[in-house]
Coordinates of C-alpha atoms in Angstrom, one line a residue:
M24 CA 115.8 121.9 20.8
C25 CA 113.7 122.4 24.3
S26 CA 117.2 121.6 26.3
E27 CA 116.2 124.9 28.2
H28 CA 112.4 124.0 29.2
S29 CA 114.2 121.0 30.6
F30 CA 116.8 123.0 32.9
N31 CA 114.1 125.1 33.9
F32 CA 111.7 122.6 34.8
S33 CA 114.8 120.8 36.6
G34 CA 116.0 124.0 37.9
I35 CA 111.9 124.4 39.5
I36 CA 112.4 121.1 41.4
W37 CA 116.0 121.5 42.7
D38 CA 114.6 125.0 44.4
A39 CA 111.4 122.8 45.9
N40 CA 113.9 119.3 47.7
I41 CA 115.7 122.7 48.6
V42 CA 112.3 124.5 50.6
I43 CA 111.3 120.6 51.5
D44 CA 115.0 120.5 54.0
E45 CA 114.4 123.5 55.4
I46 CA 110.4 122.7 56.9
R47 CA 111.9 119.1 57.4
R48 CA 114.3 121.4 59.9
N49 CA 112.1 123.3 60.9
V50 CA 109.6 120.6 61.8
A51 CA 112.4 118.4 64.0
S52 CA 113.6 121.2 65.5

């Protein structure tokens, strides 16, 4: 079972999306 690895990988992508949203907000302003 590699469910833990998959969960961590998804968490990294989720964090990256938040960072991208913050960068877009800074560029837009």
